[in-house]
CSV table of C-alpha atoms in Angstrom, one decimal:
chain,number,residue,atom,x,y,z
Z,16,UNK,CA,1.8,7.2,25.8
Z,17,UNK,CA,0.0,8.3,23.0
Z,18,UNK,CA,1.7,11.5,22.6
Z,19,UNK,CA,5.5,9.9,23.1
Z,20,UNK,CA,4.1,7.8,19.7
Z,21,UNK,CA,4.0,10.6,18.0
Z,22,UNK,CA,0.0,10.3,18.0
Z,23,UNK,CA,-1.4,13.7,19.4
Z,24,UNK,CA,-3.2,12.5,22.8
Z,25,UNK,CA,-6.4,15.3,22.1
Z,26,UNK,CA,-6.5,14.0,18.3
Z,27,UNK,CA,-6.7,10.2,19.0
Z,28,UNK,CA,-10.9,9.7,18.7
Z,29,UNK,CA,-10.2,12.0,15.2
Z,30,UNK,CA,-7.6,9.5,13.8
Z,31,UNK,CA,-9.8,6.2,14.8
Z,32,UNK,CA,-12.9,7.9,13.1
Z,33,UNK,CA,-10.2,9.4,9.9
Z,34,UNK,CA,-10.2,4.8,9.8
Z,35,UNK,CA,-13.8,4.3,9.5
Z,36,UNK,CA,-14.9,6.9,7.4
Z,37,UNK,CA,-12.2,5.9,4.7
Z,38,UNK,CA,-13.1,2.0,5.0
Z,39,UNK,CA,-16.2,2.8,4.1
Z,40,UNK,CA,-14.9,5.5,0.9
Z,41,UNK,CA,-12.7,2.6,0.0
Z,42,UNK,CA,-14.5,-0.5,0.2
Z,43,UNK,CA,-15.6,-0.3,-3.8
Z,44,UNK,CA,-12.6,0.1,-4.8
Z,45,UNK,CA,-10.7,-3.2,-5.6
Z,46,UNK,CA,-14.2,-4.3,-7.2
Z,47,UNK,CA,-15.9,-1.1,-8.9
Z,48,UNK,CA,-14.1,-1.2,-11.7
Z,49,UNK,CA,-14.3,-5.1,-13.1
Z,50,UNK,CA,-17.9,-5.2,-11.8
Z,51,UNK,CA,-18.5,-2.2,-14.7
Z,52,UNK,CA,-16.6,-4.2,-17.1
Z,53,UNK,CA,-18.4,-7.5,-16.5
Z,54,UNK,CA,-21.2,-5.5,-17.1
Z,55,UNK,CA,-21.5,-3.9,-20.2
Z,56,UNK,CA,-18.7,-1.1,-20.1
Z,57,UNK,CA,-15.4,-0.9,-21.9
Z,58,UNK,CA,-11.9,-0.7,-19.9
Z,59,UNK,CA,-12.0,3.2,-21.2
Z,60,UNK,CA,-15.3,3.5,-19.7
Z,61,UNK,CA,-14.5,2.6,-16.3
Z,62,UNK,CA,-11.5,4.7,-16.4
Z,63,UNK,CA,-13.5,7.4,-17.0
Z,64,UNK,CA,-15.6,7.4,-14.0
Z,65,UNK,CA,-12.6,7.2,-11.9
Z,66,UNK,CA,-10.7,10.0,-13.4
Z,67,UNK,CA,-13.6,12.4,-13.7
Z,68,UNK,CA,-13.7,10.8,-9.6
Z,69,UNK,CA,-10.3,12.2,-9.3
Z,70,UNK,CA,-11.2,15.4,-10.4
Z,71,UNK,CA,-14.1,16.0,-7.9
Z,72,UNK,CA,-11.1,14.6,-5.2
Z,73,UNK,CA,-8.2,17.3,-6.5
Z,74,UNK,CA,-11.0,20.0,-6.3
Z,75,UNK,CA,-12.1,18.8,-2.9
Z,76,UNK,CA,-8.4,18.3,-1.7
Z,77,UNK,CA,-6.9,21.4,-3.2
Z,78,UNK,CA,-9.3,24.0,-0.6
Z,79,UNK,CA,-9.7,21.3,2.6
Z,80,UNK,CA,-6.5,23.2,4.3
Z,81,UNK,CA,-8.0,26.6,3.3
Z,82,UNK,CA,-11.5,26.0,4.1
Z,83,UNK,CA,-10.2,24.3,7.7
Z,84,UNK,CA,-8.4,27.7,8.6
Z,85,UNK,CA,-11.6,30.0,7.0
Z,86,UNK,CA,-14.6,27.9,8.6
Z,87,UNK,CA,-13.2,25.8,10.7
Z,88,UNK,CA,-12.2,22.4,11.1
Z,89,UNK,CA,-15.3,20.2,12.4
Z,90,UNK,CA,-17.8,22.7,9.8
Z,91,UNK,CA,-15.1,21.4,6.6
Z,92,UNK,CA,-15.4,18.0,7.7
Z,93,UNK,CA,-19.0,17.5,8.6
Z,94,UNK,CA,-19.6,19.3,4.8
Z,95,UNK,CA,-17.2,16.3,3.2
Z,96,UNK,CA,-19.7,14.0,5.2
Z,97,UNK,CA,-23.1,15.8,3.6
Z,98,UNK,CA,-21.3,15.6,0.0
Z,99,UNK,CA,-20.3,11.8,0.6
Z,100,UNK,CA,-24.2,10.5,1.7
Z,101,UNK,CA,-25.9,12.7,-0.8
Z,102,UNK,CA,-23.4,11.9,-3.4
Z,103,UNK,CA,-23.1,7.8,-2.6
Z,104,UNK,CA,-27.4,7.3,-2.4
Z,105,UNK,CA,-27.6,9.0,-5.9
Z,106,UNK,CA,-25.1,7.0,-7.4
Z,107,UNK,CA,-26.8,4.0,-5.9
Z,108,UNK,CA,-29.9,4.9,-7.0
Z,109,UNK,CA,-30.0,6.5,-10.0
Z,110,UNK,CA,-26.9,5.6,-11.9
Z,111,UNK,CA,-25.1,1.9,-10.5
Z,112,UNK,CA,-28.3,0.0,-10.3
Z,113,UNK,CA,-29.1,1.4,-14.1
Z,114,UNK,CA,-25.2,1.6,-15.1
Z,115,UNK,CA,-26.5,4.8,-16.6
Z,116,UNK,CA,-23.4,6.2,-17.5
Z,117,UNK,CA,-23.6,9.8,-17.5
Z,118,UNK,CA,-25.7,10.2,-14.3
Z,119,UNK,CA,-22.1,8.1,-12.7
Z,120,UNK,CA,-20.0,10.9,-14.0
Z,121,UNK,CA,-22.3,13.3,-11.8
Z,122,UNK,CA,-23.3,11.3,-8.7
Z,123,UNK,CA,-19.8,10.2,-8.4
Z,124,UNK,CA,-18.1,13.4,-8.6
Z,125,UNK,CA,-20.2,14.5,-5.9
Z,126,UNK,CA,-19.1,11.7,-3.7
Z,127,UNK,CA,-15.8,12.7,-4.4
Z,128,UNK,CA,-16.1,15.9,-3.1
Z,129,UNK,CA,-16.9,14.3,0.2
Z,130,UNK,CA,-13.5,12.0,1.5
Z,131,UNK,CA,-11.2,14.9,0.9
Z,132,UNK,CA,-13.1,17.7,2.7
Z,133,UNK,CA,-13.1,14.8,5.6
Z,134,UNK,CA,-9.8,13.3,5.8
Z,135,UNK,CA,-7.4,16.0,4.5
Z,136,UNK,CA,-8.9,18.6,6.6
Z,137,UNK,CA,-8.1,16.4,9.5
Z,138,UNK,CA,-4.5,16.2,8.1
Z,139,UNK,CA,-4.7,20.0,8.1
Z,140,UNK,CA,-5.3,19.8,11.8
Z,141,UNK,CA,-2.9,17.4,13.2
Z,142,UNK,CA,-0.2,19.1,11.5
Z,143,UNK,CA,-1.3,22.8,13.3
Z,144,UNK,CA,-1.3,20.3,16.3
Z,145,UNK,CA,1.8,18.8,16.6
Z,146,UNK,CA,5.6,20.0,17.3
Z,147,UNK,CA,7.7,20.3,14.5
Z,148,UNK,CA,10.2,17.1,15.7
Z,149,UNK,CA,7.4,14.9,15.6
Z,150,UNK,CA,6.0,16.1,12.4
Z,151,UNK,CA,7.0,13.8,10.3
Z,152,UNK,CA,5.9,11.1,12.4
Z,153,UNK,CA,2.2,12.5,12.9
Z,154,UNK,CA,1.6,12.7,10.0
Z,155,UNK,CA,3.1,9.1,9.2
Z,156,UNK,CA,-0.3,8.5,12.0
Z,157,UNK,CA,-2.3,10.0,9.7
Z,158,UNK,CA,-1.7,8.1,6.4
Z,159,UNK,CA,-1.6,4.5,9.1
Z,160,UNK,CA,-5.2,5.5,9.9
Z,161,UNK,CA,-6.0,6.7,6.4
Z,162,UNK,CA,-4.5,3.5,4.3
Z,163,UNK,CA,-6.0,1.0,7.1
Z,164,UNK,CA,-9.6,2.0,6.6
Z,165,UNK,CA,-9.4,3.0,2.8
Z,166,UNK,CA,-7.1,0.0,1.4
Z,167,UNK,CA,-7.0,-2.8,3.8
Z,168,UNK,CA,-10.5,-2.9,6.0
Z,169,UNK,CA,-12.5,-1.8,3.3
Z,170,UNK,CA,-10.8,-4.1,1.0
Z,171,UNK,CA,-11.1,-7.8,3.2
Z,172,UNK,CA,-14.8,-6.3,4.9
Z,173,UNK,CA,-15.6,-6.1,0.7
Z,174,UNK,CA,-14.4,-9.6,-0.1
Z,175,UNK,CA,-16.8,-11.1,2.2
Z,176,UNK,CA,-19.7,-8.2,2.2
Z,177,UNK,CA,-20.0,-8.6,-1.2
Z,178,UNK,CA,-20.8,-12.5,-1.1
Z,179,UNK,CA,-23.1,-12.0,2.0
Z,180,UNK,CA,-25.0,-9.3,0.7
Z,181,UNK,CA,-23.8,-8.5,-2.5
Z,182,UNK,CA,-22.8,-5.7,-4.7
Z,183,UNK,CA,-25.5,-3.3,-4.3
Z,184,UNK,CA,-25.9,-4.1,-0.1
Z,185,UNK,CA,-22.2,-3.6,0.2
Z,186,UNK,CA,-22.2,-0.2,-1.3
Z,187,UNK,CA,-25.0,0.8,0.7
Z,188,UNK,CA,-23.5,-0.2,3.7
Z,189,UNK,CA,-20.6,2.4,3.3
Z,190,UNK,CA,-23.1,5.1,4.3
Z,191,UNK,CA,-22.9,3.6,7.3
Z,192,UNK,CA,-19.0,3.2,7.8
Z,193,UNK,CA,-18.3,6.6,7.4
Z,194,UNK,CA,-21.3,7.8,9.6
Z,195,UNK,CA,-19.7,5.9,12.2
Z,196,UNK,CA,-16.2,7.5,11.8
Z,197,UNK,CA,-18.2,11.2,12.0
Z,198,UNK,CA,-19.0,10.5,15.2
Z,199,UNK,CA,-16.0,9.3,16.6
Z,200,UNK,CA,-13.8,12.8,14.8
Z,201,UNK,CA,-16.7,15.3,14.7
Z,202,UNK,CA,-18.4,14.4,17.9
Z,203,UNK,CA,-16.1,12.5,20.4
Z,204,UNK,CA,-13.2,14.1,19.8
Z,205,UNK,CA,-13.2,17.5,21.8
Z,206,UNK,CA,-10.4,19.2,20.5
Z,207,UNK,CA,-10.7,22.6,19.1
Z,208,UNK,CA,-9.3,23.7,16.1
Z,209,UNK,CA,-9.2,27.8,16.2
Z,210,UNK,CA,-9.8,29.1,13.0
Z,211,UNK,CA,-8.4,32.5,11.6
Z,212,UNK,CA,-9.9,35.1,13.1
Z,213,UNK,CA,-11.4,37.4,10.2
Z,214,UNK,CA,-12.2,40.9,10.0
Z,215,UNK,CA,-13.6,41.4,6.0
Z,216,UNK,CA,-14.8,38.7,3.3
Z,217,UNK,CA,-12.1,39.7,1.5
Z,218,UNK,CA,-9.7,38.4,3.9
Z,219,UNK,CA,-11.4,35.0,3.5
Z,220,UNK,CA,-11.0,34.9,0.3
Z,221,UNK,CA,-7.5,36.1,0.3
Z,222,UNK,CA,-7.2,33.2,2.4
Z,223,UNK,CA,-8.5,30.5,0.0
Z,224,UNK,CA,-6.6,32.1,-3.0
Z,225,UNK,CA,-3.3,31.0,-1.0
Z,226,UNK,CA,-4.2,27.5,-2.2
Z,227,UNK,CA,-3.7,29.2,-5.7
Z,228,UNK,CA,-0.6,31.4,-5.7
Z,229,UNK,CA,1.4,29.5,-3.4
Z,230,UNK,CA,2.3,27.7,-6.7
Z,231,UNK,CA,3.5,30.6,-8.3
Z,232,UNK,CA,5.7,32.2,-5.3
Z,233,UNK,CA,7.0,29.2,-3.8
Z,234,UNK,CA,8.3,26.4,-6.6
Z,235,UNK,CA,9.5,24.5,-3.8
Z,236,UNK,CA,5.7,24.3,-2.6
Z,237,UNK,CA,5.1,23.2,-6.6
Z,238,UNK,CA,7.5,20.3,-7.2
Z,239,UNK,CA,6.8,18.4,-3.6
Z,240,UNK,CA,3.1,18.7,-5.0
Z,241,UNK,CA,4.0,16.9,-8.3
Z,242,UNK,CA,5.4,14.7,-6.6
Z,243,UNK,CA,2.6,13.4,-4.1
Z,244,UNK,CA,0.6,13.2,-7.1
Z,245,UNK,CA,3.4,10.8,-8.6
Z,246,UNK,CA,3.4,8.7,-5.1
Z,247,UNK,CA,-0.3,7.8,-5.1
Z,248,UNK,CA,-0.9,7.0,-9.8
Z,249,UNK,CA,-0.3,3.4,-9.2
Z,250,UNK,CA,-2.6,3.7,-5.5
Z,251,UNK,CA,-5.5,4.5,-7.9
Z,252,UNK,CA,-4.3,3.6,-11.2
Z,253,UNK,CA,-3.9,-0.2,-10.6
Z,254,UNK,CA,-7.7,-1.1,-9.6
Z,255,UNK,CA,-8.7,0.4,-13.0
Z,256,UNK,CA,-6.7,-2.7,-15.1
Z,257,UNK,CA,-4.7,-4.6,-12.4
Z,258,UNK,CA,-7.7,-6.9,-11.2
Z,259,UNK,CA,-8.4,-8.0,-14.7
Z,260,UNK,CA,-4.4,-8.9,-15.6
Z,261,UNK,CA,-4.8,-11.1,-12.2
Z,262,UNK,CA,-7.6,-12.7,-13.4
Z,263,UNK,CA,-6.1,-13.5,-16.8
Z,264,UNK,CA,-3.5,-15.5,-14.3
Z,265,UNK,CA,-5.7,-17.4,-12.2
Z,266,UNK,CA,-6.5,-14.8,-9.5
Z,267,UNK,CA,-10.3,-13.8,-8.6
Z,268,UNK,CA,-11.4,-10.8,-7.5
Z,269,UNK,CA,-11.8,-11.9,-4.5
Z,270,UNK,CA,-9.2,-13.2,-3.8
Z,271,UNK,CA,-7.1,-10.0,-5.2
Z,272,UNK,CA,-9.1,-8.0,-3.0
Z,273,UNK,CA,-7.5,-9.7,0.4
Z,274,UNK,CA,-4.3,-9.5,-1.9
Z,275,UNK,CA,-4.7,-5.6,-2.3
Z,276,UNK,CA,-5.6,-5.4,1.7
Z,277,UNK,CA,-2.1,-7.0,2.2
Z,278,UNK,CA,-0.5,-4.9,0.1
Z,279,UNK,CA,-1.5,-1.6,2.4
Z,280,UNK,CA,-1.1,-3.7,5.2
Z,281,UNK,CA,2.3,-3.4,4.6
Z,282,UNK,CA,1.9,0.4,3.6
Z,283,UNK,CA,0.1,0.5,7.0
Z,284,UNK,CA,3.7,-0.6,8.6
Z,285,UNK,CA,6.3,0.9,7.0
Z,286,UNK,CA,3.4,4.6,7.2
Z,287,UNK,CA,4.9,4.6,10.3
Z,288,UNK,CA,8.6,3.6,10.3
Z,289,UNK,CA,9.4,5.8,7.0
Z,290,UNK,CA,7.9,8.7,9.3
Z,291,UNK,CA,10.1,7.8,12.0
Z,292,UNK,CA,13.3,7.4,9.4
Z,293,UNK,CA,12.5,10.8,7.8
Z,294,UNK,CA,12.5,12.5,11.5
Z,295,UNK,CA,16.2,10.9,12.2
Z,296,UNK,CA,18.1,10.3,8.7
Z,297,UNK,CA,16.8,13.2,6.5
Z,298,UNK,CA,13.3,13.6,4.8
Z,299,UNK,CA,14.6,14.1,1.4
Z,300,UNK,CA,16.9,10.7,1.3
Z,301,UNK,CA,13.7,8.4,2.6
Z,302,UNK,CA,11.9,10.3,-0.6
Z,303,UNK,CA,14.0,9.7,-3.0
Z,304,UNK,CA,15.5,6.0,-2.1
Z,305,UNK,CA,12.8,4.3,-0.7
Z,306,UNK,CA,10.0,6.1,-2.6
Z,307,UNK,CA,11.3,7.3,-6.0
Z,308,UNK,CA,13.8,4.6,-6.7
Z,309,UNK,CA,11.7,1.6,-5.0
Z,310,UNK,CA,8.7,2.3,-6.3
Z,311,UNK,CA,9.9,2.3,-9.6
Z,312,UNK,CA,11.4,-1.3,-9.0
Z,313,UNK,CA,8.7,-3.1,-7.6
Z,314,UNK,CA,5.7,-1.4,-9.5
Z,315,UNK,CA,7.3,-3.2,-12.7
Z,316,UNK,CA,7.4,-6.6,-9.9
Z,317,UNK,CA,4.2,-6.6,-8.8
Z,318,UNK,CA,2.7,-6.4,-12.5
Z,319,UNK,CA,5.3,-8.9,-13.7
Z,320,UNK,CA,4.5,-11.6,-10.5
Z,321,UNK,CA,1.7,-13.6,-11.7
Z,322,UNK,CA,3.1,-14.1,-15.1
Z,323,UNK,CA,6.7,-15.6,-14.0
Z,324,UNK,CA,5.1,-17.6,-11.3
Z,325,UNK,CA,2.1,-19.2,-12.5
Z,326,UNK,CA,-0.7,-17.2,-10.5
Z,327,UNK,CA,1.2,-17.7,-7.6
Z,328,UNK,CA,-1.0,-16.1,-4.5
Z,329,UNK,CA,2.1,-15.8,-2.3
Z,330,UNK,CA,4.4,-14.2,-4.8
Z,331,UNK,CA,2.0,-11.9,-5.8
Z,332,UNK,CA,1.1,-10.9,-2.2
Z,333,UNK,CA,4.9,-10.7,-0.6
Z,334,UNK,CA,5.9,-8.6,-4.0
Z,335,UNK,CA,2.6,-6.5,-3.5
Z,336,UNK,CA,3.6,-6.0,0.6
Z,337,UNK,CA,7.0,-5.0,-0.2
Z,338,UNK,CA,5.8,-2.1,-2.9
Z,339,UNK,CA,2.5,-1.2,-0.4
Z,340,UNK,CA,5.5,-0.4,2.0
Z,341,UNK,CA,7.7,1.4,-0.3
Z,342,UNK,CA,5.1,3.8,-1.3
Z,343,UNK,CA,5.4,5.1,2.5
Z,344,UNK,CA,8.9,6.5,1.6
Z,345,UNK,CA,6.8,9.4,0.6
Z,346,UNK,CA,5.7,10.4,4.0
Z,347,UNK,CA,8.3,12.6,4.5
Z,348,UNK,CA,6.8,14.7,1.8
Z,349,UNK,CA,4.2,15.7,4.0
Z,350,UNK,CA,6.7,17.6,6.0
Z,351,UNK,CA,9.2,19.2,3.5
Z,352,UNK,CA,6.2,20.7,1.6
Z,353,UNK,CA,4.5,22.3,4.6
Z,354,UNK,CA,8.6,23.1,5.6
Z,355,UNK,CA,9.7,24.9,2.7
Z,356,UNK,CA,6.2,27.1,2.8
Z,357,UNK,CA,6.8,28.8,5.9
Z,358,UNK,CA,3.7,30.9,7.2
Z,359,UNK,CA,1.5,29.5,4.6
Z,360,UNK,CA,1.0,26.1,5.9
Z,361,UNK,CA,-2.2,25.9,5.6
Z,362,UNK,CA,-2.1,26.9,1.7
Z,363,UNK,CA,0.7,24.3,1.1
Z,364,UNK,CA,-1.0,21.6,3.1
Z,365,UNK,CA,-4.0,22.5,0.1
Z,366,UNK,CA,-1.5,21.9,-2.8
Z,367,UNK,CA,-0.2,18.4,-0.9
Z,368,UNK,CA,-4.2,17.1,-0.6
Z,369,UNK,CA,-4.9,18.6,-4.4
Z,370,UNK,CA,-2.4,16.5,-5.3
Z,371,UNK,CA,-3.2,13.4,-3.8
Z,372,UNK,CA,-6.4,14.1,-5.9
Z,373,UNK,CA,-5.0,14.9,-8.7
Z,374,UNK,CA,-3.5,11.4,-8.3
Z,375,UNK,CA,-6.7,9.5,-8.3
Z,376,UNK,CA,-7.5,11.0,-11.4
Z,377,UNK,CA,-3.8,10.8,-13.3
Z,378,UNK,CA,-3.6,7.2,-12.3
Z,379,UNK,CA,-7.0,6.4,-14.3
Z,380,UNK,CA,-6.6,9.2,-16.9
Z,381,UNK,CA,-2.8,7.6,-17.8
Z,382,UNK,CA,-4.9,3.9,-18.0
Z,383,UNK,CA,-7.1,5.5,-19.9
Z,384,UNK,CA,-5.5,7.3,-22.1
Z,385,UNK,CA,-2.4,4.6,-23.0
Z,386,UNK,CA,-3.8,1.1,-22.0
Z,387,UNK,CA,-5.4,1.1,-25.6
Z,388,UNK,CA,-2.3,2.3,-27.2
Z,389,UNK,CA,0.6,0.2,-24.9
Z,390,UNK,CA,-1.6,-2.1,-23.4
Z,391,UNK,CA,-1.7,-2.8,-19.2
Z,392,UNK,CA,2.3,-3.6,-19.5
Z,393,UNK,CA,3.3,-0.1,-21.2
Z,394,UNK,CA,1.5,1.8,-18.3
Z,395,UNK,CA,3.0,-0.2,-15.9
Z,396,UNK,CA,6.0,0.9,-17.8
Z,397,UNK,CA,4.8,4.5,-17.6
Z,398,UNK,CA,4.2,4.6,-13.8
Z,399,UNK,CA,7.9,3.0,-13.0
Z,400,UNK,CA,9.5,5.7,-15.2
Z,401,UNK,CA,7.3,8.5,-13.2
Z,402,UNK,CA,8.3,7.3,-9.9
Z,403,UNK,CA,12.0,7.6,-10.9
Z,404,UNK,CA,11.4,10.8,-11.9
Z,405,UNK,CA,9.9,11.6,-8.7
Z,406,UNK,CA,13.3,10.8,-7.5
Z,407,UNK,CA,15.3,13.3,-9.5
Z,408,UNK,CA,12.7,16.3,-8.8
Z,409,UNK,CA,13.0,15.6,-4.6
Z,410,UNK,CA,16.8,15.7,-5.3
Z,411,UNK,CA,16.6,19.2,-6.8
Z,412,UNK,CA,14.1,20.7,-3.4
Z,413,UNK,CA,16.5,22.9,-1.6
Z,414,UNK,CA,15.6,22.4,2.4
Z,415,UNK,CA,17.9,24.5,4.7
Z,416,UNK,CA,15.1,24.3,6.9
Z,417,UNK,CA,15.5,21.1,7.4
Z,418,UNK,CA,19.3,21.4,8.6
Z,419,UNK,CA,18.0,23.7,11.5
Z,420,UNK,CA,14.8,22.0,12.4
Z,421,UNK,CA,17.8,19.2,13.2
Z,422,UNK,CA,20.1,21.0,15.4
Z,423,UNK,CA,17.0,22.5,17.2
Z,424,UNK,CA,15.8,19.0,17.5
Z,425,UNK,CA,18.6,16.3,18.2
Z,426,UNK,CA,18.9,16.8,21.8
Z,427,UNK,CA,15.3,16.0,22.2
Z,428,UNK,CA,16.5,12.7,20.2
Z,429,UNK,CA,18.9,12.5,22.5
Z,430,UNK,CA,17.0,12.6,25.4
């Protein structure tokens, strides 16, 4: 059953712990950044942390596929676990209860190194795993489970953690979340990933070097990169200012926190269908219309909603599901990019997770960069143009793979 899902039957315990492990990563997020501000730092501030975040994640992210195939899959992952506990307890300790500043930058760029070496290697795996007509679709799996722990259970278990047990408790108790999901991915789930077998050191690092020149000798490889990191700026560039223009319209943090759960509730969904639509009516047109083009609509909606209707909880939330939704229409891109590289999967799967890093520090870096300058509106502004954008650059990636993995494919479809 599993399997005819498009869900690989040996990977299912890894994708159920891929959930919990990223509801606890994500369960500060909605909140982190207005709790700072409430306390003592500046917008710019705030920003800060979470870009210099997003550069632990795109160095993290960029070597997860590379590391998978030179130590292994279960070693990467149990090492993103190590950096996440170590990194999480200092941050606690020594820099969020004493919002000293600097010693954030550190402990939280250590954390960051942890969620990437996790979940992305995992990616890494399931898409070594699975047949090429279900690609698509698995790895559609793969951002369901990611966006269900990271943006919706760790965003509605915050809005009532945090008024159980508070701030501090809550953050403490993401230790335990993605402890939890270690055991179900590391432990429980018995399948094998067979790394590269490896004669010299220097074949090793040859190895992780593909992570680097893969930009240079495939372009193809570079563009889908740029634009995963477009897909994800408003993912992690909203929470930065987004929470404080919805309380300037009536809406609590709380209460944006279940909103922000509902809009990847509705990523969650349409994960899943846009994987399936990519498989049947051509990865490149789901990109470009449903990602590029909608995305560029509804960001400009959703930071427009409160104003026209008055705070309205509703509007806000159906506008927020539709644009959760439409960011899916970049699944796709986690099969042309791994497409177009041929051999070197594993090095373009590292360019695809450095740039979903790179995006959780663009999104902040842009805030933090223009919001003083254009205000919260002018980056919204700024997103919409970049998802368009995104648009015109998928047009331009030439795929004649694509055309044959269709004829090899569509009497399987058939069937």
């Amino acid at each position: 059953m599993l399997d005819k899902i498009g869900i690989p039957k040996r990977l299912a315990w890894g994708f159920l712990g891929v959930v919990l492990f990223m509801m606890g990563d994500g369960l500060e997020q909605g909140w982190l950044s207005p709790f700072l501000i409430e306390n003592g730092l500046t917008v710019q501030q705030s920003a800060s942390i979470f870009s210099i975040y997003g550069i632990a994640l795109a160095i993290a992210s960029w070597f997860s596929g590379v590391c998978l195939e030179a130590f292994g899959a279960k070693r990467t992952m149990f090492m993103g676990l190590l950096f996440y506990v170590i990194g999480t307890a200092a941050f606690i300790v020594f820099g969020f209860e004493q919002l000293n500043l600097p010693v954030m930058y550190v402990t939280y760029f250590v954390k960051g190194l942890g969620y990437p070496l996790f979940a992305y290697s995992f990616l890494t795996w399931v898409i070594y795993r699975t047949p090429q007509n279900k690609l698509s679709t698995a790895v559609g799996w793969f951002w369901i489970a990611y966006c269900l722990g990271m943006f919706v259970f760790g965003a509605w278990y915050s809005s009532y953690a945090i008024k159980a047990f508070g701030y501090l408790n809550t953050l403490w108790s993401s230790i335990f979340w993605v402890c939890l999901g270690a055991l179900f991915a590391l432990f429980i789930n018995k399948d094998r990933f067979e790394k590269k077998k490896k004669r010299k050191r220097s074949e090793t690092a040859e190895e992780l070097l593909k992570g680097v020149t893969i930009l240079f000798t495939n372009p193809r490889v570079l563009t889908g990169g740029i634009i995963r990191i477009i897909n994800s700026i408003g993912t992690y560039g909203f929470p930065v200012f987004l929470p404080i223009h919805m309380a300037q319209h009536g809406i609590s943090t709380n209460v944006w926190l279940q909103i922000w759960g509902t809009i990847f509730l509705g990523n969650i969904v349409f994960n899943l269908i846009f994987g399936i639509v990519g498989d049947k009516f051509g990865w490149k047109n789901t990109v470009i219309w449903f990602g590029g083009v909608g995305c560029g609509i509804f960001t400009v909606l959703l930071y427009y909603a409160p104003v026209f209707s008055g705070g309205s909880v509703a509007v806000v939330s159906v506008i927020g599901f539709i644009w959760g939704g439409l960011l899916a229409g970049y699944v796709p891109i986690g099969a042309i990019v791994p497409t177009v590289a041929g051999k070197d999967k594993g090095a373009a799967m590292s360019v695809l997770n450095l740039a979903a890093g790179l995006s959780a520090f663009v999104g902040p870096a842009l805030a933090w960069l223009f919001i003083g300058l254009v205000g919260a509106q002018g980056v919204v502004w700024i997103f919409a143009v970049l998802y368009l954008a995104s648009a015109v650059m998928t047009k331009c990636i030439h795929i004649p793979e694509e055309k044959a993995v269709k004829e090899e494919t569509s009497p399987q479809y058939a069937s």
